[in-house]
PDB file of C-alpha atoms in Angstrom:
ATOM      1  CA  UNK A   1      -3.886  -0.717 -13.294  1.00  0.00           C
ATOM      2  CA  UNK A   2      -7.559   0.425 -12.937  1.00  0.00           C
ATOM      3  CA  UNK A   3      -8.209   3.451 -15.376  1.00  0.00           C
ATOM      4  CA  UNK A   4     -12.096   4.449 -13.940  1.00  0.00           C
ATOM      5  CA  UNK A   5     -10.102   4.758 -10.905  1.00  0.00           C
ATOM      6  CA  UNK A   6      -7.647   7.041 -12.123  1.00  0.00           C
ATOM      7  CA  UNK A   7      -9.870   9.040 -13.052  1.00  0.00           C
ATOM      8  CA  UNK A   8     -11.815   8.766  -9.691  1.00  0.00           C
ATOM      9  CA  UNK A   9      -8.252  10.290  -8.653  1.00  0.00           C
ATOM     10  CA  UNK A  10      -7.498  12.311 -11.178  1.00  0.00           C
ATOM     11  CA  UNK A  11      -3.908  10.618 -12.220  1.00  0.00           C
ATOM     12  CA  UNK A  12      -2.190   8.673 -14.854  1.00  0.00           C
ATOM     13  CA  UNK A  13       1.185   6.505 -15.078  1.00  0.00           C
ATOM     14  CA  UNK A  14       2.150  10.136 -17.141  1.00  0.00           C
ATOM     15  CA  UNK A  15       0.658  12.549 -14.795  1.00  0.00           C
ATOM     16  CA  UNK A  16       0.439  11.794 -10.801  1.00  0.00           C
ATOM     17  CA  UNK A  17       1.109  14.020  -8.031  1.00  0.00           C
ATOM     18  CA  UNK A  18       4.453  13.367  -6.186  1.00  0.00           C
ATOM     19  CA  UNK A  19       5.434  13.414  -2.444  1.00  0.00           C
ATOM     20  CA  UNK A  20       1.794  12.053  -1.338  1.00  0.00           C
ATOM     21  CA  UNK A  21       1.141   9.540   1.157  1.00  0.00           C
ATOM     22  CA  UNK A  22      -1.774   6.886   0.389  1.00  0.00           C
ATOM     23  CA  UNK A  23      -2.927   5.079   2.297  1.00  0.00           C
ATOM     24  CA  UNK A  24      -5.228   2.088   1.993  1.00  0.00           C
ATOM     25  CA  UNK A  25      -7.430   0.270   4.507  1.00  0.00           C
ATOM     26  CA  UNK A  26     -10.021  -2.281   4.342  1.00  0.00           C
ATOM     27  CA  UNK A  27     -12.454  -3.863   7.436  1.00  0.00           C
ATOM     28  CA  UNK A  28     -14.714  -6.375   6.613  1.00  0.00           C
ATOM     29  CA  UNK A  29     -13.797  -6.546   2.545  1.00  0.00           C
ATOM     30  CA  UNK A  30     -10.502  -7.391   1.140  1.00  0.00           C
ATOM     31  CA  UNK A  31      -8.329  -3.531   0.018  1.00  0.00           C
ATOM     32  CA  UNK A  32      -5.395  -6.135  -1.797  1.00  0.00           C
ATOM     33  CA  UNK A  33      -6.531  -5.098  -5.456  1.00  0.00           C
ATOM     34  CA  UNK A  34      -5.836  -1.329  -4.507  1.00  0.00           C
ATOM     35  CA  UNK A  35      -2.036  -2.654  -4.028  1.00  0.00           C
ATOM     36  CA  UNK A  36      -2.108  -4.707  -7.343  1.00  0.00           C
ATOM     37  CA  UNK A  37      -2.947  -1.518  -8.868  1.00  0.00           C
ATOM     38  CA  UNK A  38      -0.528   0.743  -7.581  1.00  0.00           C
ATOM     39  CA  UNK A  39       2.088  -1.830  -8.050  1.00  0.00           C
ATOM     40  CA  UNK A  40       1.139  -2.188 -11.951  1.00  0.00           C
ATOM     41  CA  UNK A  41       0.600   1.671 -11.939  1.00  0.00           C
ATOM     42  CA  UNK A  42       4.306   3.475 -10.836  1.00  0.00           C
ATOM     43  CA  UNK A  43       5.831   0.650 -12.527  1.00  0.00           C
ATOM     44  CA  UNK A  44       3.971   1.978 -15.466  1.00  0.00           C
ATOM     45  CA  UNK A  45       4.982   5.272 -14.679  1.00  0.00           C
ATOM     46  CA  UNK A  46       8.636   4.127 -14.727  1.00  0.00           C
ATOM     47  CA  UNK A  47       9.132   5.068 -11.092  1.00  0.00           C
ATOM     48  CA  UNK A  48      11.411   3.284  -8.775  1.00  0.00           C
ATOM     49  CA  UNK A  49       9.717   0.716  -6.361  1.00  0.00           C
ATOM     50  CA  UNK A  50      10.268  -0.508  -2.965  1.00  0.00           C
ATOM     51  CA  UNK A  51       7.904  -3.222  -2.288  1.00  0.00           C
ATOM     52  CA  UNK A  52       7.599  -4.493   1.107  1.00  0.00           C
ATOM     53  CA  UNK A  53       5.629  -7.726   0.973  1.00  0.00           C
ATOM     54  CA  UNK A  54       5.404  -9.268   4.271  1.00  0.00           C
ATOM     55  CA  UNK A  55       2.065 -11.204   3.743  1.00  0.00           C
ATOM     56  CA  UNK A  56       2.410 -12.855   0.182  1.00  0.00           C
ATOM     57  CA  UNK A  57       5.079 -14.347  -1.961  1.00  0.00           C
ATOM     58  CA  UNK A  58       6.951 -12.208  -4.828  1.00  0.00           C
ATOM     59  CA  UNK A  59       5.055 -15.227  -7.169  1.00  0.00           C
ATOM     60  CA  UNK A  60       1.744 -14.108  -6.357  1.00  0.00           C
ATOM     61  CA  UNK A  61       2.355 -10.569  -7.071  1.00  0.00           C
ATOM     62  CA  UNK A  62       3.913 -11.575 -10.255  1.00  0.00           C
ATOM     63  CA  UNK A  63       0.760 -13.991 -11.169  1.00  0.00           C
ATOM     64  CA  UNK A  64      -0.872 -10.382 -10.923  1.00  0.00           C
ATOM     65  CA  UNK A  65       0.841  -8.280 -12.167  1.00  0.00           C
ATOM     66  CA  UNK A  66       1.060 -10.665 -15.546  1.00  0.00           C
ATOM     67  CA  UNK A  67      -3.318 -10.216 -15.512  1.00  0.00           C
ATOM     68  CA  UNK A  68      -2.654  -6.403 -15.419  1.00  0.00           C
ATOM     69  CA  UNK A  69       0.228  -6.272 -18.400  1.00  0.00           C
ATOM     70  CA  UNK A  70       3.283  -5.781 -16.458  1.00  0.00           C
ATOM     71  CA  UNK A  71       6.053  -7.913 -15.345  1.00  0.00           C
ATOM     72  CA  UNK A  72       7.469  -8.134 -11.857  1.00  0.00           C
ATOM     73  CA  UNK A  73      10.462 -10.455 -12.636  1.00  0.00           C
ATOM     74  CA  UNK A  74      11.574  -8.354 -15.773  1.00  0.00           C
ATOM     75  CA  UNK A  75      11.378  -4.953 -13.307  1.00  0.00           C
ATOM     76  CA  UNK A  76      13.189  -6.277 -10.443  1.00  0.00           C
ATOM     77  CA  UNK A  77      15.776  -7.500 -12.789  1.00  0.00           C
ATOM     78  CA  UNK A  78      16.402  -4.445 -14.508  1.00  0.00           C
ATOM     79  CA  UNK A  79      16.674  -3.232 -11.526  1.00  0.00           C
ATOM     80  CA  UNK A  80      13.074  -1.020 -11.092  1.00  0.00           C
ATOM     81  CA  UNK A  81      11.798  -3.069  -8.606  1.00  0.00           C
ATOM     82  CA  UNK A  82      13.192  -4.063  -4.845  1.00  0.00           C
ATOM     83  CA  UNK A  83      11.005  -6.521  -3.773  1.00  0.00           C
ATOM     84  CA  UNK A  84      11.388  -7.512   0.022  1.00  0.00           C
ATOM     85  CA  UNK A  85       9.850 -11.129   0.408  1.00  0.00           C
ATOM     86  CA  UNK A  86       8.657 -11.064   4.289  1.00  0.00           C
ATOM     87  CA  UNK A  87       7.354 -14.871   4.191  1.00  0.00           C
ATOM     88  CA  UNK A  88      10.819 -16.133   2.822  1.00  0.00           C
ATOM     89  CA  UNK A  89      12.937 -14.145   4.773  1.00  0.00           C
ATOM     90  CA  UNK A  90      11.135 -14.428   7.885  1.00  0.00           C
ATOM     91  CA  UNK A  91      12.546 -18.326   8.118  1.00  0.00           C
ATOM     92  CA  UNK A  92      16.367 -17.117   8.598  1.00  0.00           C
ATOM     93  CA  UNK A  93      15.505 -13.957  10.760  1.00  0.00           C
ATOM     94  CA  UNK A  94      13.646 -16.371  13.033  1.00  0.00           C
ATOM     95  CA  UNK A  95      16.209 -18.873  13.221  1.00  0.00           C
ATOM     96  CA  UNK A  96      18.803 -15.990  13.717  1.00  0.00           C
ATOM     97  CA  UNK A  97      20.938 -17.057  10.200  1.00  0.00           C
ATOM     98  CA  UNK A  98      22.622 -13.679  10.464  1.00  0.00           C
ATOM     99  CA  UNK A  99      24.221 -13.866   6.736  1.00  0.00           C
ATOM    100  CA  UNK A 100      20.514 -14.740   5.542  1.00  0.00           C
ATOM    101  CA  UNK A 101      19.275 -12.547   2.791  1.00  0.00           C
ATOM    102  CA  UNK A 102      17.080  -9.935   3.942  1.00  0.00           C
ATOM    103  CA  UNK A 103      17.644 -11.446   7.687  1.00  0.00           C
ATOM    104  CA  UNK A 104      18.789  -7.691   9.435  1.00  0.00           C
ATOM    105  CA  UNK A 105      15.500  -6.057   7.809  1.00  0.00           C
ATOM    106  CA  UNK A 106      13.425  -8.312   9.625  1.00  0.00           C
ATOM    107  CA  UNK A 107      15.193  -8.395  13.192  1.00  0.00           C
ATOM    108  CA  UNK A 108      12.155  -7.518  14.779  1.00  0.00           C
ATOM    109  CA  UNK A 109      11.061 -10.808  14.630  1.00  0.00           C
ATOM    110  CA  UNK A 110      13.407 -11.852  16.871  1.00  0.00           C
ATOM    111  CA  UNK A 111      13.252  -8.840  19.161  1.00  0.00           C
ATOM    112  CA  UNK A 112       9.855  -6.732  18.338  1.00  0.00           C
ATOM    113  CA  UNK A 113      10.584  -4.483  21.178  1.00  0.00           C
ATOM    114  CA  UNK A 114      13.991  -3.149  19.137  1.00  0.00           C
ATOM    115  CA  UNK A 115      11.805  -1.346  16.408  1.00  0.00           C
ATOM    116  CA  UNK A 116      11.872  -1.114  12.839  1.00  0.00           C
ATOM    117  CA  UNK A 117      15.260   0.420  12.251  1.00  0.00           C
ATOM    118  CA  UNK A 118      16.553  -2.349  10.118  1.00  0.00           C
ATOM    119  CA  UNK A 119      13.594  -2.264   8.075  1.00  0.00           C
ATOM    120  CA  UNK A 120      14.067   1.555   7.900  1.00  0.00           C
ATOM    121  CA  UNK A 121      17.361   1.137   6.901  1.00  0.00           C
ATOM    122  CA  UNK A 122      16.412  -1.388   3.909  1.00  0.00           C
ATOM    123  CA  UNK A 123      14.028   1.070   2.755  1.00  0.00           C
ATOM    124  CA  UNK A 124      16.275   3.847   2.569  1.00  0.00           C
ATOM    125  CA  UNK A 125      18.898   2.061   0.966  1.00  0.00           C
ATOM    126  CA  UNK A 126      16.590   0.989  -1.702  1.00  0.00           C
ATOM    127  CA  UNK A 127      15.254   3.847  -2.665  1.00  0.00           C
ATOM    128  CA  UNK A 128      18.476   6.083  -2.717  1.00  0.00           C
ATOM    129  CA  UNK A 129      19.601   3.832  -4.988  1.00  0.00           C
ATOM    130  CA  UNK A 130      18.023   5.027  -8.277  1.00  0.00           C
ATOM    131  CA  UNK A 131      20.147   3.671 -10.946  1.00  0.00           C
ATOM    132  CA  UNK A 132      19.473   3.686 -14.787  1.00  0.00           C
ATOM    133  CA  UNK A 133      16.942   2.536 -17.340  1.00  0.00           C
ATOM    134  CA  UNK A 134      17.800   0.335 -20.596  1.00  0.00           C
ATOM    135  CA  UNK A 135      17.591   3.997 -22.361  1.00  0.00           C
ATOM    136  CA  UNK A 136      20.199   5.442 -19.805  1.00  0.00           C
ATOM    137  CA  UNK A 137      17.868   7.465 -18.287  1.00  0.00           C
ATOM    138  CA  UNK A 138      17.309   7.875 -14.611  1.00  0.00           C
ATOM    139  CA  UNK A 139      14.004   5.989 -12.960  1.00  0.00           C
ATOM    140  CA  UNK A 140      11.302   8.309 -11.969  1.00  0.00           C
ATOM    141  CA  UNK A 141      10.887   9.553  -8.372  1.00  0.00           C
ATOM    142  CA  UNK A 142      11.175   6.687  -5.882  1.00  0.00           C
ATOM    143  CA  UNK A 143       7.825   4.559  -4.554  1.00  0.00           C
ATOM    144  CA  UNK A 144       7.536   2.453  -1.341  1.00  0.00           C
ATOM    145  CA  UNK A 145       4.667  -0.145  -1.110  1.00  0.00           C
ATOM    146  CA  UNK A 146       4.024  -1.731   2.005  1.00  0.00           C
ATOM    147  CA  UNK A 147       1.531  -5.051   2.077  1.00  0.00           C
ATOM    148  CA  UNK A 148       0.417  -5.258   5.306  1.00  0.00           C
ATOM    149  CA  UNK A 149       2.109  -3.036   7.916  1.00  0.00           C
ATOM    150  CA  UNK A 150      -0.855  -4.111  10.188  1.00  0.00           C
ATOM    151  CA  UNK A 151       0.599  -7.381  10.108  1.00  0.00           C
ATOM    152  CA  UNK A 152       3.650  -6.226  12.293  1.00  0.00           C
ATOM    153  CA  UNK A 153       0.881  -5.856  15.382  1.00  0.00           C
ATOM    154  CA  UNK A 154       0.835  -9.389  15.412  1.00  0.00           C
ATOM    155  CA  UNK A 155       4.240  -9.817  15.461  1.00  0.00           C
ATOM    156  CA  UNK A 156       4.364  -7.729  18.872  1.00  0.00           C
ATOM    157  CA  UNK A 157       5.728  -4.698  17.423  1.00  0.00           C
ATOM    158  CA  UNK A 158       3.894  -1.537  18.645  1.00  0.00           C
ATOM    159  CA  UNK A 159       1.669   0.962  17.252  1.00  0.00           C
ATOM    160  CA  UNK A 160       4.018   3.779  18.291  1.00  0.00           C
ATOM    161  CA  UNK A 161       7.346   2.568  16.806  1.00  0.00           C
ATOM    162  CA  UNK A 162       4.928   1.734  13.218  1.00  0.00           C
ATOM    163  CA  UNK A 163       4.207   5.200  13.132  1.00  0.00           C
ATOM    164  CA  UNK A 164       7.271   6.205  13.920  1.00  0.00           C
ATOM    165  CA  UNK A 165       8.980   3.893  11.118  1.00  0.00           C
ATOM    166  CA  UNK A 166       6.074   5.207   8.478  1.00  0.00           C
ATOM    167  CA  UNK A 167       7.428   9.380   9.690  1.00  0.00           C
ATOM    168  CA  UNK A 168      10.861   8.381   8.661  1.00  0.00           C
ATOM    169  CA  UNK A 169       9.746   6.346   5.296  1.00  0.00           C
ATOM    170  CA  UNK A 170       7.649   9.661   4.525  1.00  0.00           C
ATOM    171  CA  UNK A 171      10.048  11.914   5.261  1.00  0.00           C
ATOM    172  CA  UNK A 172      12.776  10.361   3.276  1.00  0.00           C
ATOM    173  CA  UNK A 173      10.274   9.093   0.156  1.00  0.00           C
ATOM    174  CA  UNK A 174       8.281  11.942   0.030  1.00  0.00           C
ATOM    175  CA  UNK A 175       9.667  14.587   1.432  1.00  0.00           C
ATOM    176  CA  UNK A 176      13.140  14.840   0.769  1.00  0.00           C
ATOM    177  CA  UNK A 177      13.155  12.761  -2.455  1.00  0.00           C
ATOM    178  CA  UNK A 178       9.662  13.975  -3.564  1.00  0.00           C
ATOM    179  CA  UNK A 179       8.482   9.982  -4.038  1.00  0.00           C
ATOM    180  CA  UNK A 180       5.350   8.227  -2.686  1.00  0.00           C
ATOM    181  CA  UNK A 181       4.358   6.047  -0.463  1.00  0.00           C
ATOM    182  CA  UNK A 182       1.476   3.509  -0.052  1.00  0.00           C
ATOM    183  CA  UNK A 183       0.736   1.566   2.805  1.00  0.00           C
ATOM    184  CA  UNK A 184      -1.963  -0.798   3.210  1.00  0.00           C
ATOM    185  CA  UNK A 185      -3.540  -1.658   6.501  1.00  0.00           C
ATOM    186  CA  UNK A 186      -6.383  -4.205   8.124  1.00  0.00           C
ATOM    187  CA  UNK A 187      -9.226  -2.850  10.700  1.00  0.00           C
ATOM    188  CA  UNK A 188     -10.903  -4.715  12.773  1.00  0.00           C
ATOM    189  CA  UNK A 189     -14.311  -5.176  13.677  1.00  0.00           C
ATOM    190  CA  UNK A 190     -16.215  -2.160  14.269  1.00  0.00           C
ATOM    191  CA  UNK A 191     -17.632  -4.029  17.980  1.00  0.00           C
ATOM    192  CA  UNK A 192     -13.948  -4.964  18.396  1.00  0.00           C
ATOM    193  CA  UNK A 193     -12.566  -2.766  22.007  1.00  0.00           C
ATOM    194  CA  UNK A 194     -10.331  -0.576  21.026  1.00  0.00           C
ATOM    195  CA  UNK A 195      -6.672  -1.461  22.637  1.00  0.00           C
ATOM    196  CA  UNK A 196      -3.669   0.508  23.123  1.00  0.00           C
ATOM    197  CA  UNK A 197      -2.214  -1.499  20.586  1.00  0.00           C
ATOM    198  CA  UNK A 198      -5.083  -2.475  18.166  1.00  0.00           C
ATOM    199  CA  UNK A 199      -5.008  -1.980  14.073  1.00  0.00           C
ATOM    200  CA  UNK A 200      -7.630   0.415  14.560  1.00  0.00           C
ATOM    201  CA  UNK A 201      -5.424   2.687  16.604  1.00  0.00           C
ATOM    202  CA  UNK A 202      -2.920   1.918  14.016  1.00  0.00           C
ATOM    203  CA  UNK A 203      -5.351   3.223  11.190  1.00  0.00           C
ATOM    204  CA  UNK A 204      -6.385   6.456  12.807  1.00  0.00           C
ATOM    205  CA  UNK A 205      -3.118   7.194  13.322  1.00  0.00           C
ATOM    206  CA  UNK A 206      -1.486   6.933   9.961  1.00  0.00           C
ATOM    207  CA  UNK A 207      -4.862   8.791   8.275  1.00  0.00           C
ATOM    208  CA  UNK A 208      -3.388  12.218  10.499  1.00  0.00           C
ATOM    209  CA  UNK A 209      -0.111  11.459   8.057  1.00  0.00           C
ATOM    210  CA  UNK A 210      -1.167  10.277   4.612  1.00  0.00           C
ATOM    211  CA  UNK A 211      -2.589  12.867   1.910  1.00  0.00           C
ATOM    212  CA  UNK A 212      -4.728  11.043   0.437  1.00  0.00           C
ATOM    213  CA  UNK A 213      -6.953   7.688   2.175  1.00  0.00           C
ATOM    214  CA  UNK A 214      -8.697   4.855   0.354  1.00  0.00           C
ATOM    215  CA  UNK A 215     -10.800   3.006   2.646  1.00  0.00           C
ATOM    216  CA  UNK A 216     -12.959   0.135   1.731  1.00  0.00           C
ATOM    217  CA  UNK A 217     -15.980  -2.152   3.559  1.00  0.00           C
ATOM    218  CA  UNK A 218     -18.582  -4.224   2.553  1.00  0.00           C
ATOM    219  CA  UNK A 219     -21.454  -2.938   1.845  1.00  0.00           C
ATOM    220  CA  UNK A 220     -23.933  -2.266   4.644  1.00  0.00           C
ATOM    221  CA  UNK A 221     -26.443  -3.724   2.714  1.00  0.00           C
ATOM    222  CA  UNK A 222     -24.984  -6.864   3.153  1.00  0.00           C
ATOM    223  CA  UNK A 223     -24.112  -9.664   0.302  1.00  0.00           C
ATOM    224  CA  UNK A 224     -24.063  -8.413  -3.229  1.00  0.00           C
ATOM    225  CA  UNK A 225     -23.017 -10.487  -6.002  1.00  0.00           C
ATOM    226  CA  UNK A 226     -22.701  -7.810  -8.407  1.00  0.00           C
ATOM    227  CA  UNK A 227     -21.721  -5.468  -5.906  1.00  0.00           C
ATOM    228  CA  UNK A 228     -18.059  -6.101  -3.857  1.00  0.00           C
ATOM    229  CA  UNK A 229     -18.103  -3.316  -1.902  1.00  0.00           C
ATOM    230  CA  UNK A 230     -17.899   0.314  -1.414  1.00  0.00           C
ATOM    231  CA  UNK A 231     -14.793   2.814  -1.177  1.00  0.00           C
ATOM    232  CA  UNK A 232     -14.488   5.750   0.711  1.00  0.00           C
ATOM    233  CA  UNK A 233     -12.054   8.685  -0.654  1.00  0.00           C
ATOM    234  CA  UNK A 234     -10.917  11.849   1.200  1.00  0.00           C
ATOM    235  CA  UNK A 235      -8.151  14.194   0.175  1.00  0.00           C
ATOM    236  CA  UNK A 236      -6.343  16.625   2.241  1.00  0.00           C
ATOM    237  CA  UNK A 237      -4.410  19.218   0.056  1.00  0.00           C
ATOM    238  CA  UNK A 238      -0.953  20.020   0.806  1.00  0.00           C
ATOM    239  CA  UNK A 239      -0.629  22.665   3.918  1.00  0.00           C
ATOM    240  CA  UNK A 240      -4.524  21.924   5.324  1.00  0.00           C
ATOM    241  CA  UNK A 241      -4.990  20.338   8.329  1.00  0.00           C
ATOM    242  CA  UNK A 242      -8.641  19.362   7.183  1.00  0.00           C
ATOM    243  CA  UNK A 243      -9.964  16.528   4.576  1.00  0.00           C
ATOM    244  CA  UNK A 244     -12.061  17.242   1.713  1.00  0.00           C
ATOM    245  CA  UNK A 245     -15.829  15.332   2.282  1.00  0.00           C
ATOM    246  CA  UNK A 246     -15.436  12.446   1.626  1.00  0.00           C
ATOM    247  CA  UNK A 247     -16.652  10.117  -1.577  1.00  0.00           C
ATOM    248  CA  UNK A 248     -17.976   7.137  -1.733  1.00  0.00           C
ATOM    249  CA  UNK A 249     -18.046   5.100  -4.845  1.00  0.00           C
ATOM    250  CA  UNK A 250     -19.003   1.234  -5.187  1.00  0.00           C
ATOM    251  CA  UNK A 251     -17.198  -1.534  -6.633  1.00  0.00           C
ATOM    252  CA  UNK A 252     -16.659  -4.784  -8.495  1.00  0.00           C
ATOM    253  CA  UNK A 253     -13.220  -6.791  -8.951  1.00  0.00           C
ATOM    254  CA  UNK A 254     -13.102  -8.316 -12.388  1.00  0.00           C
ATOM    255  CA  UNK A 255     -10.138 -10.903 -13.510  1.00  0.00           C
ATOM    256  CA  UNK A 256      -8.482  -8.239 -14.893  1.00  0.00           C
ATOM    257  CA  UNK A 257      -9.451  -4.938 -13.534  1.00  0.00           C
ATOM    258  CA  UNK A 258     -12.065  -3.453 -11.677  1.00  0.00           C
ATOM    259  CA  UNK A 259     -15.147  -1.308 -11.746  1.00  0.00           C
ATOM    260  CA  UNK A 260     -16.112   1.713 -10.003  1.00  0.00           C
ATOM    261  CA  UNK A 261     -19.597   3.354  -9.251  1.00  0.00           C
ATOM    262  CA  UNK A 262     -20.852   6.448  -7.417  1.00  0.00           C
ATOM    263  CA  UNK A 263     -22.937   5.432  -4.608  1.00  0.00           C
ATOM    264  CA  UNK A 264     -26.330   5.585  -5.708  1.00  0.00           C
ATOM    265  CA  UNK A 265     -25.535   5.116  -9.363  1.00  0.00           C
ATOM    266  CA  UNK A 266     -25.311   1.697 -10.230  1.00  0.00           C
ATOM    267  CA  UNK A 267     -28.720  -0.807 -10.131  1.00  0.00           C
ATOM    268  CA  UNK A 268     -27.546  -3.521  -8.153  1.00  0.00           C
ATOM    269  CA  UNK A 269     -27.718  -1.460  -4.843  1.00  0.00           C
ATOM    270  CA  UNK A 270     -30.717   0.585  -4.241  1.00  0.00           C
TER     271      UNK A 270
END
């Protein structure tokens, strides 16, 4: 968890806004330590998480999440965390090992054209689920995490049935359970054609649904080593169809942690 960028968003594991949307996006720059925080923050927060990992193993979350103070094996087995492991399970879903673990999530593997229902399904099911802490109190309002969804593009699923699956998540998550979603995707080049089917499409697509939108580049400067990149912020309030302007801080990805600077502020980048 990154406290100068809670305060960037105004929000703390004790006071966030509930049924938003965020959604993160990176081209040219790597977005992944936006996920590590998230992950680190509801679970702070005591929240329920759904964590879709389809590009990295549950141990490198873990590996972390142990550099940011919180445990991923001690959540998931308390029950907190539902961690989907999309490299692992891909193997029987491929190989059509029906009584596989986690196999019917990821059908689409074996038939992309079929949609994302079973992966739907797995969500919901997780997140009704709320259970109880240690104390015997309920888990705060449900969170789904999704690292990549851009990733299903290569898999030949299509940009329409990925928004489609990210409508029901949000209206299940955050709309009738008043939970939170975020979802991180991958742009391509800005030169890059835009298809019918590209991750760009993808992108502009789920920014019309999300609340709130994290998107960060490399700096257009070019090669900074004290400077990884910059992040662009824009809001849209509940009930507006229009974003705030947006802001642009810059930033640096410590071990531990990271720094944020408003453009224009720190002396590494004139």
């Amino acid at each position: 968890m990154f406290p100068e960028l809670n305060n960037i968003l105004n929000s703390t594991p004790d006071s966030f806004k509930s049924s938003d949307f965020i959604l993160v996006s990176d081209r040219q720059a790597d977005a992944s330590f936006l996920i590590h925080h998230y992950l680190s923050f509801y679970l702070r927060a005591g929240c329920k998480v759904c964590f879709l990992g389809l590009v990295q193993s549950f141990s490198h979350y873990s590996a972390v999440g142990q550099r940011l103070g919180v445990s991923l094996a001690q959540a998931r087995e308390k029950g907190q965390l539902v961690f989907l492991e999309g490299l692992k399970d891909s193997i029987g879903a491929i190989l059509q090992e029906e009584s596989s673990q986690g196999t019917q999530h990821l059908s689409y593997l074996r038939s992309p054209g079929a949609g994302l229902k079973g992966l739907f399904k797995f969500v919901e099911s997780s997140v009704g689920q709320n259970g109880n802490r240690d104390d015997g109190e309920s888990w705060g309002p449900p969170v789904l995490l999704i690292d990549d969804l851009s990733v299903l593009l290569s898999l030949g699923v299509t940009v329409g049935a990925i928004l489609d699956f990210t409508l029901y998540c949000q209206a299940t998550v955050c709309t009738e359970l008043q939970g939170n979603m975020v979802i991180l995707v991958r742009c391509e080049e800005e030169d890059v054609d835009d298809d019918e089917e590209g991750a760009n499409l993808l992108q502009r697509g789920l920014v019309h649904q999300c609340n709130l939108a994290l998107h960060v580049e490399g700096l257009p400067t070019g090669y900074c080593r004290d400077i990884h990149g910059q992040m662009q912020v824009w809001w849209r309030q509940s009930g507006e169809t229009m974003y705030n302007p947006r802001k642009i801080f810059h930033f640096k990805v410590h071990d531990k942690g990271a720094s944020f600077f408003a453009r224009g502020t720190s002396s590494a980048v004139l």
